[in-house]
Short mmCIF file of C-alpha atoms in Angstrom, two decimals:
data_model
loop_
_atom_site.label_atom_id
_atom_site.label_comp_id
_atom_site.label_asym_id
_atom_site.label_seq_id
_atom_site.Cartn_x
_atom_site.Cartn_y
_atom_site.Cartn_z
CA MET A 77 -35.37 49.33 -38.59
CA THR A 78 -36.08 52.93 -37.65
CA GLU A 79 -39.09 53.12 -35.31
CA SER A 80 -40.55 49.95 -36.93
CA THR A 81 -40.49 51.57 -40.41
CA LEU A 82 -37.93 50.56 -43.02
CA VAL A 83 -36.46 53.87 -44.19
CA ILE A 84 -34.98 53.75 -47.69
CA GLY A 85 -32.67 56.68 -48.35
CA LEU A 86 -32.78 57.77 -51.98
CA VAL A 87 -29.56 59.76 -52.12
CA LEU A 88 -29.28 62.77 -54.44
CA PRO A 89 -32.02 61.89 -56.95
CA ASP A 90 -31.75 65.47 -58.21
CA VAL A 91 -28.28 64.78 -59.64
CA MET A 92 -27.73 60.97 -59.49
CA GLY A 93 -30.74 59.42 -61.20
CA THR A 94 -29.94 58.57 -64.83
CA TYR A 95 -32.13 55.92 -66.50
CA GLY A 96 -34.73 55.93 -63.75
CA ASP A 97 -32.38 54.55 -61.09
CA GLY A 98 -34.59 56.15 -58.44
CA GLY A 99 -36.96 53.29 -59.19
CA ASN A 100 -34.71 51.01 -57.14
CA ALA A 101 -35.96 52.68 -53.96
CA LEU A 102 -39.56 52.18 -55.08
CA VAL A 103 -38.93 48.49 -55.74
CA LEU A 104 -37.48 48.07 -52.25
CA ARG A 105 -40.46 49.85 -50.71
CA GLN A 106 -43.02 47.80 -52.60
CA ARG A 107 -41.37 44.43 -51.99
CA ALA A 108 -41.15 45.24 -48.29
CA ARG A 109 -44.79 46.34 -48.10
CA LEU A 110 -45.98 43.21 -49.91
CA ARG A 111 -44.54 41.29 -46.96
CA GLY A 112 -46.26 43.45 -44.37
CA ILE A 113 -43.16 45.52 -43.62
CA ASP A 114 -43.89 49.22 -43.26
CA ALA A 115 -41.48 51.05 -45.57
CA GLU A 116 -40.95 54.60 -46.80
CA VAL A 117 -38.61 56.31 -49.26
CA LEU A 118 -36.70 59.33 -47.94
CA PRO A 119 -35.42 61.54 -50.81
CA ILE A 120 -32.14 63.21 -49.84
CA THR A 121 -31.28 66.08 -52.20
CA LEU A 122 -28.43 68.57 -52.47
CA SER A 123 -30.43 70.75 -50.07
CA ASP A 124 -30.27 68.10 -47.33
CA PRO A 125 -27.52 66.69 -45.12
CA VAL A 126 -27.15 62.95 -45.67
CA PRO A 127 -28.43 61.30 -42.48
CA ALA A 128 -26.83 58.23 -40.93
CA SER A 129 -30.21 56.91 -39.79
CA CYS A 130 -31.61 55.21 -42.92
CA ASP A 131 -31.97 51.42 -43.09
CA ILE A 132 -31.00 51.13 -46.77
CA TYR A 133 -29.43 53.63 -49.16
CA THR A 134 -29.61 53.76 -52.96
CA LEU A 135 -27.81 55.98 -55.47
CA GLY A 136 -28.06 56.13 -59.25
CA GLY A 137 -25.98 57.06 -62.25
CA ALA A 138 -24.98 60.47 -63.57
CA GLU A 139 -22.55 62.38 -65.78
CA ASP A 140 -19.26 64.04 -64.80
CA ASN A 141 -20.57 67.33 -63.40
CA ALA A 142 -23.25 65.59 -61.34
CA GLN A 143 -20.64 63.19 -60.00
CA ARG A 144 -18.55 66.09 -58.76
CA LEU A 145 -21.57 67.59 -56.99
CA ALA A 146 -22.41 64.25 -55.38
CA THR A 147 -18.82 63.68 -54.27
CA ARG A 148 -18.58 67.09 -52.63
CA HIS A 149 -21.95 66.70 -50.93
CA MET A 150 -21.22 63.27 -49.46
CA THR A 151 -17.79 64.41 -48.34
CA ARG A 152 -19.38 67.33 -46.51
CA TYR A 153 -22.20 65.19 -45.09
CA PRO A 154 -20.78 61.68 -44.48
CA GLY A 155 -23.92 60.13 -43.00
CA LEU A 156 -23.99 57.36 -45.59
CA GLN A 157 -20.37 56.44 -44.88
CA GLU A 158 -21.12 56.32 -41.15
CA ALA A 159 -24.11 54.04 -41.76
CA ALA A 160 -22.13 51.75 -44.06
CA ALA A 161 -19.43 51.41 -41.40
CA LYS A 162 -22.14 49.98 -39.13
CA GLY A 163 -23.24 47.43 -41.75
CA VAL A 164 -26.23 49.25 -43.26
CA PRO A 165 -26.81 48.03 -46.85
CA VAL A 166 -26.10 50.44 -49.69
CA LEU A 167 -26.73 50.03 -53.44
CA ALA A 168 -24.61 52.11 -55.83
CA ILE A 169 -25.42 52.21 -59.55
CA CYS A 170 -22.97 53.09 -62.35
CA ALA A 171 -21.47 56.53 -61.62
CA ALA A 172 -22.14 56.03 -57.90
CA ILE A 173 -19.61 53.16 -58.00
CA GLN A 174 -17.04 55.64 -59.26
CA VAL A 175 -17.90 58.23 -56.61
CA PHE A 176 -17.53 55.52 -53.95
CA GLY A 177 -14.02 54.64 -55.14
CA HIS A 178 -10.67 56.19 -54.21
CA TRP A 179 -10.69 58.36 -57.35
CA TYR A 180 -12.20 58.58 -60.81
CA GLU A 181 -10.95 60.24 -63.95
CA THR A 182 -13.38 62.31 -66.01
CA SER A 183 -13.64 62.24 -69.79
CA GLU A 184 -11.57 65.46 -69.81
CA GLY A 185 -8.75 63.76 -67.92
CA GLU A 186 -9.39 65.37 -64.53
CA ARG A 187 -8.79 63.08 -61.54
CA VAL A 188 -11.39 63.54 -58.79
CA ASP A 189 -11.05 62.06 -55.30
CA GLY A 190 -13.93 59.79 -54.28
CA ILE A 191 -15.19 58.90 -50.82
CA SER A 192 -13.28 55.56 -50.62
CA LEU A 193 -16.14 53.28 -49.66
CA PHE A 194 -14.87 50.95 -52.40
CA ASP A 195 -11.30 49.84 -52.99
CA LEU A 196 -11.34 50.77 -56.67
CA THR A 197 -10.35 53.40 -59.19
CA THR A 198 -12.00 54.40 -62.47
CA THR A 199 -10.53 55.61 -65.76
CA PRO A 200 -12.15 56.22 -69.18
CA GLN A 201 -12.31 53.24 -71.53
CA GLU A 202 -11.38 53.55 -75.19
CA LYS A 203 -14.94 52.63 -76.17
CA ARG A 204 -18.21 53.34 -74.38
CA SER A 205 -20.04 50.24 -73.07
CA ILE A 206 -23.70 50.28 -74.15
CA GLY A 207 -26.20 47.43 -74.18
CA GLU A 208 -27.56 44.52 -72.23
CA VAL A 209 -25.43 42.94 -69.53
CA GLU A 210 -26.03 39.55 -67.94
CA GLY A 211 -24.07 37.62 -65.38
CA VAL A 212 -23.79 34.97 -62.71
CA PRO A 213 -23.89 36.31 -59.13
CA LEU A 214 -20.79 35.77 -57.03
CA ILE A 215 -22.14 36.54 -53.57
CA GLU A 216 -23.76 34.15 -51.13
CA GLY A 217 -27.55 34.09 -51.20
CA LEU A 218 -27.99 35.02 -54.86
CA THR A 219 -28.74 32.17 -57.27
CA GLN A 220 -30.56 33.75 -60.23
CA PRO A 221 -28.80 35.33 -63.23
CA LEU A 222 -28.45 39.10 -62.99
CA THR A 223 -29.56 41.31 -65.86
CA GLY A 224 -29.50 45.01 -66.68
CA PHE A 225 -28.63 47.73 -69.16
CA GLU A 226 -25.22 49.38 -69.13
CA ASN A 227 -24.17 52.72 -70.59
CA HIS A 228 -20.84 53.99 -69.28
CA ARG A 229 -17.48 55.22 -70.46
CA GLY A 230 -15.64 54.66 -67.19
CA GLY A 231 -13.97 51.35 -66.43
CA SER A 232 -13.42 50.40 -62.79
CA THR A 233 -10.46 48.40 -61.48
CA LEU A 234 -11.00 46.62 -58.18
CA GLY A 235 -8.38 46.55 -55.45
CA PRO A 236 -7.74 43.61 -53.07
CA ASP A 237 -10.39 44.69 -50.53
CA ALA A 238 -13.20 44.69 -53.10
CA ALA A 239 -14.89 41.74 -54.79
CA PRO A 240 -17.06 41.67 -57.95
CA LEU A 241 -20.83 41.28 -57.76
CA GLN A 242 -21.11 38.99 -60.78
CA ARG A 243 -19.25 37.16 -63.52
CA VAL A 244 -20.34 38.65 -66.84
CA VAL A 245 -21.52 36.32 -69.61
CA ARG A 246 -22.90 39.07 -71.85
CA GLY A 247 -21.89 42.71 -72.02
CA THR A 248 -18.91 44.54 -70.53
CA GLY A 249 -19.46 45.23 -66.84
CA ASN A 250 -16.60 46.92 -65.00
CA GLY A 251 -14.41 47.21 -68.07
CA ALA A 252 -13.40 45.62 -71.33
CA GLY A 253 -11.60 42.31 -70.86
CA VAL A 254 -12.28 41.79 -67.13
CA ALA A 255 -15.56 39.82 -67.47
CA VAL A 256 -16.97 40.94 -64.11
CA ASP A 257 -19.48 43.56 -63.08
CA GLY A 258 -19.98 45.50 -59.92
CA VAL A 259 -18.36 45.48 -56.55
CA VAL A 260 -19.07 44.17 -53.07
CA GLN A 261 -17.31 45.51 -50.00
CA GLY A 262 -18.85 45.02 -46.58
CA SER A 263 -22.52 45.93 -46.75
CA VAL A 264 -22.08 48.11 -49.85
CA LEU A 265 -22.95 46.74 -53.30
CA GLY A 266 -22.38 48.36 -56.67
CA THR A 267 -23.23 47.49 -60.26
CA TYR A 268 -23.19 49.11 -63.69
CA MET A 269 -26.68 47.71 -64.34
CA HIS A 270 -29.52 50.14 -64.93
CA GLY A 271 -33.05 48.96 -65.58
CA PRO A 272 -33.79 49.89 -62.76
CA ALA A 273 -31.54 47.08 -61.56
CA LEU A 274 -33.81 45.93 -58.72
CA ALA A 275 -36.91 45.79 -60.95
CA ARG A 276 -35.04 43.35 -63.16
CA ASN A 277 -33.36 41.50 -60.29
CA PRO A 278 -35.87 40.98 -57.45
CA GLU A 279 -33.60 38.51 -55.69
CA LEU A 280 -31.02 41.27 -55.29
CA ALA A 281 -33.70 43.58 -53.90
CA ASP A 282 -34.72 40.97 -51.35
CA HIS A 283 -31.08 40.46 -50.40
CA LEU A 284 -30.87 44.14 -49.41
CA ILE A 285 -34.18 44.07 -47.52
CA SER A 286 -33.20 40.92 -45.67
CA ARG A 287 -29.90 42.44 -44.65
CA ALA A 288 -31.62 45.63 -43.48
CA THR A 289 -34.29 43.81 -41.45
CA GLY A 290 -32.02 41.06 -40.16
CA ARG A 291 -34.43 38.30 -41.12
CA PRO A 292 -35.09 35.94 -44.04
CA LEU A 293 -37.92 36.80 -46.40
CA GLU A 294 -40.69 34.62 -47.73
CA PRO A 295 -40.75 34.48 -51.56
CA LEU A 296 -43.28 36.57 -53.47
CA ASP A 297 -45.39 35.16 -56.29
CA LEU A 298 -45.33 37.97 -58.88
CA PRO A 299 -45.80 36.53 -62.39
CA ASP A 300 -45.33 39.90 -64.13
CA VAL A 301 -41.91 40.32 -62.56
CA GLU A 302 -40.85 36.87 -63.71
CA LEU A 303 -42.16 37.62 -67.21
CA LEU A 304 -40.03 40.78 -67.32
CA ARG A 305 -36.98 38.78 -66.30
CA ARG A 306 -37.55 36.12 -68.96
CA GLU A 307 -38.00 38.76 -71.65
CA ARG A 308 -34.81 40.59 -70.66
CA LEU A 309 -32.76 37.40 -70.42
CA ARG A 310 -33.82 36.38 -73.94
CA LYS A 311 -32.69 39.65 -75.51
#
């Protein structure tokens, strides 16, 4: 951790924050503090270079124009890529998955180069995916069902160096007919789940904190969080 404080980089909330995805950084901060870990959120906007010094990074969803802005900014200031290469955990939501890929195609048919943190490409689906998504996690350390809200036109195809985050049992996920959601490559995780995703999936939040701190975490007894999960999983 940076000078004994867990620094959570909230990357480009001014353009990549659809559906309250900035709340993921707040969830990380609060769950760390509840365990006595000093934690702060560092907003990183289009006016700022992206530093390589954060302990966790989060990015949210956006539309085509905002994606272009984010792609150009992170290409110019590759601090996040440098941190990820060292094993720093990163959470990418929805459009951020597409920006992290090799390329994505906009709804107008324009192909835009991504930053290649993920071995994937994204093209528009015939039908927009909207609604609840639920799945079974496919990475070590996660045992609870994952749940979120998806709203995306793009469908992402994973290459051999990328693995899915979860097997979808309800909803679309990465694309129609593939029955998986998200991507895992090194220390970088992505999902199409909004919600914010970490408010609805505290185990995933703790996975990121544990990776950032390098230590296991004691469980938290938060009945309201469990109630939220049960309500979402019933819908």
